[in-house]
Amino acid sequence: MSYTASELLAVSASRLLADGKIVFAGVGTPLLAASLARLTHAPHLTIVVEGGAIGLEAEPGRLPISTNEMRAGRRAVMLPSITQIFLYAQRGYFDYGFLGGAQIDPYGNINTSVIGPAERPRVRLPGSGGACDIACHCREIVIVTRHERRRFVERLDFVTSPGQVGAGDGRRRAGLLFGRVTAVVTDLALMDFDPATGRMRVVALQPGADLAQVREQTGFELAAAAEPDRLPAPSEQELALVRALDPARTFLG
Amino acid sequence: MDKVVTIEEAIARHVRDGMTIAMGTGLESCIPFAAGHEIVRQGRRDLTLVGPVSDILFDQLIGAGCVARVIAAWVGNVGAGIAYSFRRAVEDGVPRPLAVEDHSNFTLALALEAAARGVPYLPSRTALGSDLVRGHPRLREVTCPFTGARLLAVAALRPDVTVLHVQRCDREGNAHLWGNLGVSLEAARAAGTVILTCEELVDDDVIRSDPNRTLIPGFLVGAVAVVPAGSHPSPTQGYVNRDDRFYDEYHEETRSRDGFLRWLDRLVLGTRDHQEYLARIGEDRIRRLRPREPRPAAPVSYGV
């Protein structure tokens, strides 16, 4: 059964979401993953988007391009202001937060602001949007991204969204009350963070990927067990459902 | 008081060079593109633009040379990613240097909410551990005077003018809004005055029939202009869907500075008003963006 990297990402991310929880999802892969989870193992998963919709049920084939338009509000139970959405987040109501990023460091911190010095950037990226707030206020933060060496870097040019912040209790020291980055999902591997060093490490490999390849595509020292686990390939049912969600392949590429 | 004027008059009267203007506060919905284009046509300069996620409206005003500073959480093209005029201004100072006050969506929302509440700042727990806070004029880590906890103080941000596109309002500016609101209500309460562009001007009996849906009271509003499809290419719930293709075309056409200037000439500087802009987009295309079928909410009874 063949599948693309983006299909693999959506399926792998969906499997991390438990039924009955609340997920703070952005458009693209996160919303595909959350919608897929609702169609498979998590029918009572509540999807929240930062544009201001709670409990939306996106229509297959008409997934929103932004988190803040009528496609994102479809069958929502509530359309609050974004201030209210983030105040709910700050109170700790949201179980999962999905994030991507242009640059990710070994502690799961993310840069989506600038490449090069902040005062005179070589590339000016769009900025935080709600990413920094999602990173600060969700209980479990899941980073979903393609695995590329230019993304996984030892030092960020700018920390837009705090991950673990640093070794040990970095988040608590910074003043964040709860939350941690629980998983980094890529098309090559599933990673988490070593409690002793605070650094990212390989938990399991995607089908077909090997450890040398993961390290080749990572710009920092990445710990791993001698024999990492192997993630199961997407099932036929998962692939059929995720493709039906995005038949025009707007997000699946 | 009757506040209905043309969009040209509304901009001429309320938006002056050097002002701080909040627009696109609905995020990607109800962006007042028609009002933004009129600001370009009238040649305003040195504006500070405020908006969490402006989509391509800010990019257009930046490229047109109207803007000295943006206060935003995200400036780009939501469908396509990067916005080229924003990049050219920040990276190369073209057509003029641009200062950026970077926020997250929540810090910008709180800055407006603080102004809306008439207090100098609001405490929060967001952005701690982020470089956004470093050297920021409006974000400061503080110690809670009661608990000693580390908090982020977000200073108030008071726009001179907030421009909103709404579904319907009466002649005084009492407005019914629905769909995704973003920070529109916060921005309206924070501002010196509000310009409304609306899809429909309605009798005040319509407003009074459902007062819980009135989210902007008329006393905040300085001007009302009737501009159907005034949010194109962004959506207005129940009236016009998002023109996704427009954003992709804009992305391609504005890749170079010359391309942007051609785009600006064709659709903004070369059109007299929003009607001419819509005519150039094409009647058919606008018609296809209309909702396919109405989806009314269940009625509520205010009966006594």
CSV table of C-alpha atoms in Angstrom, one decimal, chain A residues 27 49-53 59 62 65-75 79-84 86-87 90 109 113-114 118-134 136-137 156-162 165 172-177, chain B residues 26-29 52-53 55 73-76 78-79 81-83 86-87 90-93 100 102-107 109-110 113 123-132 134 141 150 178-183 186 235-242 244 291-292 295:
chain,number,residue,atom,x,y,z
A,27,VAL,CA,-5.6,24.0,9.4
A,49,VAL,CA,-9.6,26.1,16.2
A,50,GLU,CA,-8.0,29.4,17.2
A,51,GLY,CA,-10.0,31.4,14.7
A,52,GLY,CA,-12.9,31.0,17.2
A,53,ALA,CA,-14.8,27.7,16.8
A,59,GLU,CA,-17.2,18.7,5.8
A,62,ARG,CA,-14.6,21.3,2.1
A,65,ILE,CA,-8.1,26.9,4.4
A,66,SER,CA,-8.0,29.1,7.5
A,67,THR,CA,-9.2,28.5,11.1
A,68,ASN,CA,-11.5,31.5,10.9
A,69,GLU,CA,-14.2,31.2,8.2
A,70,MET,CA,-17.5,29.5,7.7
A,71,ARG,CA,-15.9,26.1,6.7
A,72,ALA,CA,-14.1,26.1,10.0
A,73,GLY,CA,-17.3,27.0,11.9
A,74,ARG,CA,-19.4,24.3,10.3
A,75,ARG,CA,-21.7,22.6,12.9
A,79,LEU,CA,-18.1,30.6,17.9
A,80,PRO,CA,-16.4,32.7,20.6
A,81,SER,CA,-13.9,35.5,20.0
A,82,ILE,CA,-10.3,34.4,19.8
A,83,THR,CA,-9.7,36.2,23.2
A,84,GLN,CA,-12.2,33.8,24.7
A,86,PHE,CA,-7.2,31.6,24.4
A,87,LEU,CA,-8.7,32.4,27.9
A,90,GLN,CA,-5.0,29.6,29.7
A,109,ASN,CA,11.1,25.2,20.9
A,113,SER,CA,9.3,34.5,13.0
A,114,VAL,CA,12.7,35.2,11.3
A,118,ALA,CA,15.7,39.5,14.4
A,119,GLU,CA,16.8,43.1,13.8
A,120,ARG,CA,17.9,42.5,10.2
A,121,PRO,CA,16.3,39.2,9.1
A,122,ARG,CA,17.5,37.3,6.1
A,123,VAL,CA,14.0,35.9,5.7
A,124,ARG,CA,11.0,37.5,7.4
A,125,LEU,CA,8.5,34.7,8.2
A,126,PRO,CA,4.8,35.4,8.9
A,127,GLY,CA,5.1,35.3,12.7
A,128,SER,CA,3.5,33.5,15.7
A,129,GLY,CA,-0.2,33.8,14.9
A,130,GLY,CA,-1.6,31.7,17.8
A,131,ALA,CA,1.2,29.2,17.8
A,132,CYS,CA,3.0,30.8,20.8
A,133,ASP,CA,-0.2,30.7,22.8
A,134,ILE,CA,-1.0,27.2,21.9
A,136,CYS,CA,2.1,27.9,26.3
A,137,HIS,CA,-1.4,26.6,27.3
A,156,LEU,CA,17.0,28.8,16.8
A,157,ASP,CA,17.3,32.3,15.4
A,158,PHE,CA,14.3,33.2,17.5
A,159,VAL,CA,12.0,31.3,19.9
A,160,THR,CA,8.5,32.1,18.8
A,161,SER,CA,6.8,29.2,20.6
A,162,PRO,CA,8.2,27.7,23.8
A,165,VAL,CA,12.3,25.8,26.9
A,172,ARG,CA,8.1,26.0,35.0
A,173,ARG,CA,11.1,28.3,35.4
A,174,ALA,CA,9.8,30.5,32.6
A,175,GLY,CA,6.5,30.8,34.5
A,176,LEU,CA,4.3,28.3,32.5
A,177,LEU,CA,2.1,26.4,34.9
B,26,GLY,CA,-12.1,39.3,12.2
B,27,LEU,CA,-8.8,37.5,11.3
B,28,GLU,CA,-9.5,35.8,7.9
B,29,SER,CA,-13.2,36.6,7.9
B,52,PRO,CA,-3.7,39.8,14.6
B,53,VAL,CA,-3.8,37.9,11.2
B,55,ASP,CA,-4.2,38.0,5.5
B,73,ALA,CA,0.8,38.4,15.2
B,74,TRP,CA,1.1,37.1,11.7
B,75,VAL,CA,1.5,38.8,8.3
B,76,GLY,CA,1.2,36.7,5.3
B,78,VAL,CA,-3.1,32.5,4.7
B,79,GLY,CA,-3.7,30.3,1.7
B,81,GLY,CA,2.1,31.3,3.1
B,82,ILE,CA,4.6,34.2,2.6
B,83,ALA,CA,3.4,37.6,1.6
B,86,PHE,CA,5.7,42.4,3.7
B,87,ARG,CA,9.0,40.6,3.1
B,90,VAL,CA,11.1,44.2,6.2
B,91,GLU,CA,14.1,42.7,4.4
B,92,ASP,CA,14.9,45.4,1.8
B,93,GLY,CA,13.0,48.6,2.9
B,100,VAL,CA,7.1,45.4,13.1
B,102,ASP,CA,5.5,41.2,16.8
B,103,HIS,CA,2.7,39.7,18.9
B,104,SER,CA,1.0,36.4,19.4
B,105,ASN,CA,-2.7,36.3,18.7
B,106,PHE,CA,-3.4,36.2,22.4
B,107,THR,CA,-1.1,39.1,23.4
B,109,ALA,CA,-6.1,40.3,21.8
B,110,LEU,CA,-5.2,41.2,25.3
B,113,GLU,CA,-9.0,44.1,25.5
B,123,PRO,CA,-1.8,40.3,33.2
B,124,SER,CA,-1.6,36.9,31.5
B,125,ARG,CA,0.4,33.7,31.5
B,126,THR,CA,1.1,33.6,27.7
B,127,ALA,CA,4.4,34.0,25.8
B,128,LEU,CA,6.6,33.3,28.9
B,129,GLY,CA,9.7,31.5,27.6
B,130,SER,CA,9.3,33.1,24.2
B,131,ASP,CA,11.7,35.6,22.5
B,132,LEU,CA,8.6,37.6,21.6
B,134,ARG,CA,12.6,40.3,24.6
B,141,GLU,CA,7.4,40.1,32.6
B,150,ARG,CA,5.7,35.4,37.2
B,178,TRP,CA,-22.3,36.5,13.3
B,179,GLY,CA,-19.8,33.9,12.3
B,180,ASN,CA,-16.2,34.1,13.3
B,181,LEU,CA,-15.5,37.4,15.1
B,182,GLY,CA,-11.8,37.2,15.9
B,183,VAL,CA,-11.0,40.3,18.0
B,186,GLU,CA,-12.4,44.1,21.5
B,235,PRO,CA,-15.7,35.7,3.4
B,236,THR,CA,-18.7,37.3,5.2
B,237,GLN,CA,-20.8,34.5,6.8
B,238,GLY,CA,-24.1,34.1,5.0
B,239,TYR,CA,-23.3,36.6,2.2
B,240,VAL,CA,-20.1,35.7,0.4
B,241,ASN,CA,-17.7,32.8,0.6
B,242,ARG,CA,-14.0,33.0,0.6
B,244,ASP,CA,-9.6,30.9,-2.4
B,291,PRO,CA,-23.8,30.8,-0.5
B,292,ARG,CA,-25.4,28.0,-2.4
B,295,ARG,CA,-28.8,28.0,6.4
